[in-house]
CSV table of C-alpha atoms in Angstrom, one decimal:
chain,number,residue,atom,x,y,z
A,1104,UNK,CA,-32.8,-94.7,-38.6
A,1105,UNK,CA,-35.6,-93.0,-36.9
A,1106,UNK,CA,-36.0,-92.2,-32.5
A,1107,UNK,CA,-39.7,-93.5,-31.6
A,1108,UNK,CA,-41.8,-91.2,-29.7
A,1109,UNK,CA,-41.0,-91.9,-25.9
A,1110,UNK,CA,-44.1,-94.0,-24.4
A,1111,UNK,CA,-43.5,-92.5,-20.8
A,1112,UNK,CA,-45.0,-89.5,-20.0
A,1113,UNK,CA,-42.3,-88.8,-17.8
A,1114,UNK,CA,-39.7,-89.4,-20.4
A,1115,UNK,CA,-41.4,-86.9,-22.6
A,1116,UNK,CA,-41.4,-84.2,-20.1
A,1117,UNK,CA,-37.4,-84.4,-19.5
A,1118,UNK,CA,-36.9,-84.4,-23.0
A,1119,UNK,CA,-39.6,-80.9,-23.5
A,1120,UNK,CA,-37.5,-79.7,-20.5
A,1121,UNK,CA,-34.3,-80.2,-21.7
A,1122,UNK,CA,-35.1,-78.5,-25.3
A,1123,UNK,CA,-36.3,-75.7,-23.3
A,1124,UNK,CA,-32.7,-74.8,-21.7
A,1125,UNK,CA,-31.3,-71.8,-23.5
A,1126,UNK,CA,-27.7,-71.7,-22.5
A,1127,UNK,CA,-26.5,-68.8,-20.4
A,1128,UNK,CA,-22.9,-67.3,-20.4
A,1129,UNK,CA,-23.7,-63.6,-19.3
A,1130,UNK,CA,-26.5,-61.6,-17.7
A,1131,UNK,CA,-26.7,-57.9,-16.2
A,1132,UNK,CA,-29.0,-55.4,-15.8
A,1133,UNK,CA,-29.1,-51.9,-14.1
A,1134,UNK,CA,-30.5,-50.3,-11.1
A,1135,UNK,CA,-30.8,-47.0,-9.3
A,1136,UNK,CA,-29.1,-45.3,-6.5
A,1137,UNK,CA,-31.5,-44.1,-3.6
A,1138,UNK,CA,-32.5,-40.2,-3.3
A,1139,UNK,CA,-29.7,-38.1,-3.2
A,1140,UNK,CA,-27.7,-41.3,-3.4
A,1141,UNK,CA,-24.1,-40.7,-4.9
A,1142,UNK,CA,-20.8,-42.9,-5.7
A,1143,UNK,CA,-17.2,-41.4,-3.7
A,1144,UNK,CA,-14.5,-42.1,-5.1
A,1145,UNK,CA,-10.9,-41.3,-3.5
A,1146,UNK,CA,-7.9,-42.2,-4.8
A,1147,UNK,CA,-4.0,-41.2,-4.7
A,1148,UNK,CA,-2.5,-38.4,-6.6
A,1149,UNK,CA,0.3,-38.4,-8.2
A,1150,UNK,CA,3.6,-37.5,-5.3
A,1151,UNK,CA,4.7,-34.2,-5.2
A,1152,UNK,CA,7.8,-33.6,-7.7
A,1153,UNK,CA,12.0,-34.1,-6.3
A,1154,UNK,CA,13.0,-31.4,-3.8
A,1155,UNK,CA,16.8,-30.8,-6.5
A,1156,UNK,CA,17.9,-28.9,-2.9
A,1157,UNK,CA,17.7,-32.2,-1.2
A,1158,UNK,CA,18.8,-34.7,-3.7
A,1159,UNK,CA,22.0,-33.2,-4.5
A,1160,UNK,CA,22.9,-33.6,-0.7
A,1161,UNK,CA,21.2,-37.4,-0.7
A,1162,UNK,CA,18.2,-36.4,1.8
A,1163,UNK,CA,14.6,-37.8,0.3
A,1164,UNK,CA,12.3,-35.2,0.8
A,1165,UNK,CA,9.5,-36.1,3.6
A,1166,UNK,CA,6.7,-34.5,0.5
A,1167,UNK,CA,8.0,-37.8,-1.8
A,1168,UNK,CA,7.1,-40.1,0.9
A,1169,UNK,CA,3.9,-38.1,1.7
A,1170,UNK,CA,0.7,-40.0,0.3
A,1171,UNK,CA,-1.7,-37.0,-1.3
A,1172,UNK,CA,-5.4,-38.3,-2.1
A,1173,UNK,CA,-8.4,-36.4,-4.5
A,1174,UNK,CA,-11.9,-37.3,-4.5
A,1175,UNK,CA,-14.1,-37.8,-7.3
A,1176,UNK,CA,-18.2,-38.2,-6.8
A,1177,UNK,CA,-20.6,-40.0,-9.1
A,1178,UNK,CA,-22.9,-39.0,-10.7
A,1179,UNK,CA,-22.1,-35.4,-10.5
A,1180,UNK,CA,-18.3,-35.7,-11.2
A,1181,UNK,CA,-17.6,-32.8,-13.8
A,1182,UNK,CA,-15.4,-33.2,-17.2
A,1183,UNK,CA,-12.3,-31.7,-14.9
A,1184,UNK,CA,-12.7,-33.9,-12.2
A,1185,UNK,CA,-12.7,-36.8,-14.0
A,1186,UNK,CA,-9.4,-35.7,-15.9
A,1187,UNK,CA,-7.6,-34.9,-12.6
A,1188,UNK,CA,-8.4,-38.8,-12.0
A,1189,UNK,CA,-6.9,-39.4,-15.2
A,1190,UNK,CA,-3.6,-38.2,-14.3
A,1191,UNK,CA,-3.6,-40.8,-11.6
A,1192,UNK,CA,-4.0,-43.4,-13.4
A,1193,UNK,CA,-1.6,-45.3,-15.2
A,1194,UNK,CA,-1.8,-47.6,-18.6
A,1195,UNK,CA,-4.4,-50.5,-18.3
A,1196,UNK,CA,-2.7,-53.6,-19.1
A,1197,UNK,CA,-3.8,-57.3,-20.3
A,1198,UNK,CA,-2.5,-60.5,-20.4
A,1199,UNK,CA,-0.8,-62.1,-22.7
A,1200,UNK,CA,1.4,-65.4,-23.0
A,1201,UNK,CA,1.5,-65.4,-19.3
A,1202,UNK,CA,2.9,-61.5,-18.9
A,1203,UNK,CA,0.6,-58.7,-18.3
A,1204,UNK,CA,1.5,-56.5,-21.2
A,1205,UNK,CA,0.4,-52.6,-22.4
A,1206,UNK,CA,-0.3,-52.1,-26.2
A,1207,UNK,CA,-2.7,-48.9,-27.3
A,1208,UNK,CA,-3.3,-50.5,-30.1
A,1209,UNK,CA,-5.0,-53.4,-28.7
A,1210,UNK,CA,-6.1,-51.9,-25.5
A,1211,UNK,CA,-6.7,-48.2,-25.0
A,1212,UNK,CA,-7.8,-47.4,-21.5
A,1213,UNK,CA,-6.1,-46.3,-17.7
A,1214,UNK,CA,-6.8,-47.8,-14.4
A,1215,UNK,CA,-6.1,-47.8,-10.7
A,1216,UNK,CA,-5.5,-50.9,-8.9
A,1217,UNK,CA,-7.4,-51.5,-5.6
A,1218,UNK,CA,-4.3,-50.2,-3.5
A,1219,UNK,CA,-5.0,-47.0,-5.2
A,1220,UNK,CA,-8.3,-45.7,-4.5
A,1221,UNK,CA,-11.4,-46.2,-1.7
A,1222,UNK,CA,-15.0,-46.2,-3.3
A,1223,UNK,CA,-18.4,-46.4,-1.1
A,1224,UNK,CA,-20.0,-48.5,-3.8
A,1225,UNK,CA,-20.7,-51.4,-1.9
A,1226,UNK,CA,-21.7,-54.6,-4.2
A,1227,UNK,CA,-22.9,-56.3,-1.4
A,1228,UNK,CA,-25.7,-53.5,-0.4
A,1229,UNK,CA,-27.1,-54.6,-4.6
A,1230,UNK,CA,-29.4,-57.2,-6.0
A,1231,UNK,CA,-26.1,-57.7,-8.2
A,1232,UNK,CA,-25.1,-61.1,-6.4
A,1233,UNK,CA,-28.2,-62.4,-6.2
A,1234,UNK,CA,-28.7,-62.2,-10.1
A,1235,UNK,CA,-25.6,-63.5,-10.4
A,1236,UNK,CA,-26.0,-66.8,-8.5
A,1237,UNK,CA,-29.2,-67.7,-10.1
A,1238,UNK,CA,-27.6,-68.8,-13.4
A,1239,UNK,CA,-23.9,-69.7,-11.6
A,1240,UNK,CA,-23.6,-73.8,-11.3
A,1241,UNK,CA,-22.4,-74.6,-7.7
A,1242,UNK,CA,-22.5,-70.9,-6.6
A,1243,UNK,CA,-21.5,-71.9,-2.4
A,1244,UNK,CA,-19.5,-69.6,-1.6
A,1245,UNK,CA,-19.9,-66.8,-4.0
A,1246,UNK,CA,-16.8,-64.3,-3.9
A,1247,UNK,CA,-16.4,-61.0,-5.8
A,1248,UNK,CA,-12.5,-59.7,-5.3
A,1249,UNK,CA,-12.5,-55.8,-6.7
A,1250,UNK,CA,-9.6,-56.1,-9.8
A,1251,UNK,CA,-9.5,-52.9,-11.2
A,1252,UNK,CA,-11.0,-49.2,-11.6
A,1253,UNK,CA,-10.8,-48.8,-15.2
A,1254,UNK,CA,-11.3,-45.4,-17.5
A,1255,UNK,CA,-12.0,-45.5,-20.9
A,1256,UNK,CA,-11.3,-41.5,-22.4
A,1257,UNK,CA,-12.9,-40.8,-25.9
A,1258,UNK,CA,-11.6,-43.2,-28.6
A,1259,UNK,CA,-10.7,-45.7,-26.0
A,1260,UNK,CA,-11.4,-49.4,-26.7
A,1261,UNK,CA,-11.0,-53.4,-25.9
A,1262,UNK,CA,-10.4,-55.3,-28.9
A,1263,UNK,CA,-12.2,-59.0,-29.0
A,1264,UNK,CA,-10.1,-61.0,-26.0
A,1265,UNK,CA,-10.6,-63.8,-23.4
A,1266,UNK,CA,-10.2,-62.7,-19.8
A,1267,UNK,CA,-6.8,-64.2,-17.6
A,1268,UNK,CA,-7.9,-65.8,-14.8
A,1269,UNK,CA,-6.0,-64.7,-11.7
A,1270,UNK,CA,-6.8,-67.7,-9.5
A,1271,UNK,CA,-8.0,-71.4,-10.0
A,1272,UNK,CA,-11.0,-70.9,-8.5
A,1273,UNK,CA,-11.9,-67.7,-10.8
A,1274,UNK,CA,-14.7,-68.4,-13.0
A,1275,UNK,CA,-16.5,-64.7,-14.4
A,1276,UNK,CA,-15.5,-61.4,-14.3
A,1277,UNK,CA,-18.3,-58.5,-13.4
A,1278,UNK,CA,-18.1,-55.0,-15.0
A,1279,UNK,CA,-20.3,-52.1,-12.8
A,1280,UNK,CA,-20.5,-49.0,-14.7
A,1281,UNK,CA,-20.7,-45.7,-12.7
A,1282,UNK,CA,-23.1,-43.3,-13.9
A,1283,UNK,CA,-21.0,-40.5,-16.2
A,1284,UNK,CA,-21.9,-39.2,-19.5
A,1285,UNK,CA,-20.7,-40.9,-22.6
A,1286,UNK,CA,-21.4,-42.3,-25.8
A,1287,UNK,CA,-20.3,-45.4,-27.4
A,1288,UNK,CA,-18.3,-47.8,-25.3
A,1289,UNK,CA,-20.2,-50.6,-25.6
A,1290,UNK,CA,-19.9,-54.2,-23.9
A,1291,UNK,CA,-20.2,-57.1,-26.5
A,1292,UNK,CA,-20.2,-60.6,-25.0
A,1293,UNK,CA,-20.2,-63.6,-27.5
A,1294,UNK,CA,-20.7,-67.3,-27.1
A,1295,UNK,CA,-20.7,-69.7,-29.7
A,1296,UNK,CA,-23.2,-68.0,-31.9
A,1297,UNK,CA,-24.8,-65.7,-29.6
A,1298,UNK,CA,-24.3,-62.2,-28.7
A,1299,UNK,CA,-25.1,-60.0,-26.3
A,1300,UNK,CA,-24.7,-55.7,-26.5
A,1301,UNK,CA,-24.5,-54.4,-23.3
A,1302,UNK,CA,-25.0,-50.4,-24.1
A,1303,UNK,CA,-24.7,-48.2,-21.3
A,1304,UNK,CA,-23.8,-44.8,-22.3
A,1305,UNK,CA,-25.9,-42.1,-21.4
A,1306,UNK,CA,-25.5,-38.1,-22.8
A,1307,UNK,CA,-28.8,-37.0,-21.3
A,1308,UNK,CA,-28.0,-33.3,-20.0
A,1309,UNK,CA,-29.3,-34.5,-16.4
A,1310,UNK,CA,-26.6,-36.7,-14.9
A,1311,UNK,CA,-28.1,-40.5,-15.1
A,1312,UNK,CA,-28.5,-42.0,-11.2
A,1313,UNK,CA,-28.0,-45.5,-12.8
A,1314,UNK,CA,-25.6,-48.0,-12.3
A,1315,UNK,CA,-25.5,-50.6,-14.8
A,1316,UNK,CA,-23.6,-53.8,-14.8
A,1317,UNK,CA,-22.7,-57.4,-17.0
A,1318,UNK,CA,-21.6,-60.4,-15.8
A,1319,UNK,CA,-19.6,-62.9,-18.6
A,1320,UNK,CA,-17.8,-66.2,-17.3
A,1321,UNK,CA,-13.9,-66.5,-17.7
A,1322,UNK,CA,-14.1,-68.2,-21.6
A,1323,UNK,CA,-16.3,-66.2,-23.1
A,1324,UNK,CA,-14.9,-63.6,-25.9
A,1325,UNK,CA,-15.8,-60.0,-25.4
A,1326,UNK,CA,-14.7,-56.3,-26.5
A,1327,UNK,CA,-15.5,-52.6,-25.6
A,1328,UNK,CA,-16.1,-50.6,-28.7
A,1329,UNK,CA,-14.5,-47.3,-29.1
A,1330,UNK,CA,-15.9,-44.4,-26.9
A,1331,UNK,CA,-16.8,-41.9,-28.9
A,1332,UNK,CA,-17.5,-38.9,-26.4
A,1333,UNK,CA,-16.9,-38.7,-22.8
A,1334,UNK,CA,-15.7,-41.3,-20.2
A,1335,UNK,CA,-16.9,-44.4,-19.5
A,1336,UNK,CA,-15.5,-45.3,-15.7
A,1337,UNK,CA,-16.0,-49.0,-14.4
A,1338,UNK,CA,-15.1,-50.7,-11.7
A,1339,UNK,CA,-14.4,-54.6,-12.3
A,1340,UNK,CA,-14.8,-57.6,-10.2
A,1341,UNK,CA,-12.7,-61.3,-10.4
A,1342,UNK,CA,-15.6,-63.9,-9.5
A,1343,UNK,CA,-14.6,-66.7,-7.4
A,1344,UNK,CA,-16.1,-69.3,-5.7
A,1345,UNK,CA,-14.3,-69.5,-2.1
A,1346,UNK,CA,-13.8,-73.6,-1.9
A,1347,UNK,CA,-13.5,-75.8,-5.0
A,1348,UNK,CA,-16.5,-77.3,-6.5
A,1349,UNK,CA,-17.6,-80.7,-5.3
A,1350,UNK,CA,-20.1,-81.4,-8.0
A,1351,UNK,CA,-21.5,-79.9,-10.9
A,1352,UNK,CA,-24.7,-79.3,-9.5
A,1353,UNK,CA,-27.0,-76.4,-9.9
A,1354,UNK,CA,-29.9,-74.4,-8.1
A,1355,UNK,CA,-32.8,-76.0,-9.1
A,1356,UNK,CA,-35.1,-73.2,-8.4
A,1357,UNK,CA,-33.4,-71.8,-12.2
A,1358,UNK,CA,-33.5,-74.9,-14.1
A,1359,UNK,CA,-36.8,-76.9,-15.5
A,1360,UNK,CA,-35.0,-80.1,-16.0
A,1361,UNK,CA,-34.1,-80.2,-12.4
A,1362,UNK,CA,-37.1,-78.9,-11.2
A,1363,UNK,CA,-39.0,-81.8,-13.3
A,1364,UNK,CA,-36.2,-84.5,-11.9
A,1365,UNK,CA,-37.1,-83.1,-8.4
A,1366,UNK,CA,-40.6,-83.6,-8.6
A,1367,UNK,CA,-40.3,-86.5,-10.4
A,1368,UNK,CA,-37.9,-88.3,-7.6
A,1369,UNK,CA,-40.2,-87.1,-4.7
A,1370,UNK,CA,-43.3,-88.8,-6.4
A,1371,UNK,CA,-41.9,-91.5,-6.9
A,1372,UNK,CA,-40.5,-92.1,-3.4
A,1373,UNK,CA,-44.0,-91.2,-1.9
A,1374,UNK,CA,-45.2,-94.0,-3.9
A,1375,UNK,CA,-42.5,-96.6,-2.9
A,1376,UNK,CA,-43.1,-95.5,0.8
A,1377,UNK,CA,-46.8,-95.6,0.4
A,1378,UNK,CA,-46.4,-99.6,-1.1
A,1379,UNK,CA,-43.5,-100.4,1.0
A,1380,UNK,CA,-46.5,-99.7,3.9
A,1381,UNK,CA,-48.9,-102.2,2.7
A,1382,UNK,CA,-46.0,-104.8,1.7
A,1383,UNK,CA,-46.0,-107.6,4.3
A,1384,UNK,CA,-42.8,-109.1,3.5
C-alpha cells in the first residue's frame, strides 16, 4: 500500500509544514547585566546560640527570637562569602513517592526557600519570559512563582529525575544561574531521543557578568553533573499558567503549520465573500 502524492497544492504545503516541526521541550540562553550591574542577595543567618543562663530559669532569650540577615553580591561574591551562605542553608530535598525526601547520594546540593532570603534579580526586568512563551502552548497568563535558591559546592550533583509538580496548573520549571566561578555542573535535559547540555560554568579569572538560564517542561528527565570546582548558585522558578487552559492552542507567530492554516483560512474567506458579492440568490 502506497500514499499518492496530494493533488492540492494546499494539501502539500500542510503536510511540508508539518514535517518541518521539530519538537521543543526546553530552551534558554544567557544575557548580560548592565554596567556596573550586580545581583544582592540577602538572606537569614543562622540564630544566635541558647543563652544556658536563661534556659535553666525557663526565660527564651530575646537574641533566639532575633532574625540576623548577611548579604551576598553577584558577581563579585568571594569564595568566603559564598561559604557563609552555605552555613545558611540547609539540605536540598526532592520528591519522592509523594514525600519530599533528603538523600546525598541521590542529590547533593543546599538551598534556601523563598522565606529565607531577598534577591534584586528581577525576572520580569529580562527577555527570559518572552523566550519562554514563544514555544509555551496556551501561554495566557504566564506565571513564574520563585521555588528555591539552590547551591551546588564542589562534587555536588542531580542524578537523572522528573520534576514534582507543586500545583495543577504547573507545567516547566526555569533554572537562572548567577554569575560565580565554577566548573562542571552541567544541565542535561532529555526528551525522547534528544538531548540538550546546558554548560554554564565559567573559571575565567575576571568574574563573568552573565546570567544564563534553561527552561525544561514538568516531564522531561534531566540531571546536574557533578561540580567539579567552585559553586554553582541558581535560583529556580515553578512555571504556571494562572487560569486553566481552555484549548490547546498555540501562538501562531512560532508555528509554520498555523501560520500556513491562517493564511490559508483568510484566503479562502476573501474568496467566499468576494463570490457571495456577485451571488444573486
Amino acid at each position: 500500500m502506497y500514499h499518492k502524492e496530494a493533488k492540492s497544492p494546499v494539501v502539500s504545503k500542510l503536510g511540508q509544514s508539518v514535517r518541518n516541526i521539530s519538537t521543543r521541550f526546553s530552551c534558554g540562553g544567557k544575557f548580560e547585566l548592565p554596567p556596573n550591574g550586580t545581583v544582592l542577595m540577602n538572606y537569614k543567618t543562622n540564630p544566635g546560640t541558647k543563652d544556658d543562663s536563661c534556659a535553666l530559669t525557663g526565660l527564651v532569650a530575646a537574641k533566639e527570637t532575633r532574625v540576623l540577615w548577611d548579604s551576598v553580591e553577584f558577581p563579585a561574591a568571594s569564595e568566603a562569602a559564598i561559604r557563609k551562605l552555605l552555613d545558611a542553608c540547609s539540605v536540598a530535598s526532592f520528591g519522592f513517592k509523594d514525600k519530599n525526601v533528603t538523600d546525598k547520594s541521590y542529590r547533593d546540593a543546599l538551598c534556601l526557600d523563598p522565606l529565607s532570603f531577598l534577591t534584586t534579580f528581577q525576572l520580569c526586568g529580562t527577555p527570559i519570559m518572552k523566550q519562554i512563551e514563544s514555544i509555551v502552548p496556551n501561554c495566557s497568563g504566564l506565571q513564574a512563582e520563585l521555588y528555591k535558591l539552590n547551591v551546588y559546592p564542589p562534587g555536588g550533583f542531580f542524578k537523572p529525575h522528573v520534576d514534582t509538580p507543586q500545583s495543577g496548573q504547573m507545567f516547566g520549571s526555569l533554572v537562572v544561574c548567577l554569575p560565580t566561578q565554577f566548573s562542571g555542573g552541567e544541565l542535561v535535559v532529555r526528551h525522547q531521543n534528544e538531548e540538550i547540555k546546558y554548560d554554564w560554568s565559567s573559571t575565567a579569572s575576571t568574574p563573568s557578568t552573565s546570567l544564563c538560564w534553561a527552561m525544561f517542561f514538568s516531564d522531561i528527565e534531566h540531571e546536574v553533573l557533578p561540580v567539579i570546582e567552585g559553586y554553582r548558585v541558581t535560583l529556580t522558578y515553578n512555571l504556571r499558567y494562572c487560569n486553566n487552559p481552555t484549548s490547546s492552542a498555540i501562538h501562531v507567530k512560532d508555528n509554520p503549520f498555523s501560520q500556513l492554516v491562517l493564511s490559508v483560512t483568510m484566503e479562502t474567506r476573501r474568496r467566499c465573500s468576494y463570490h457571495t458579492k456577485l451571488d444573486p440568490f
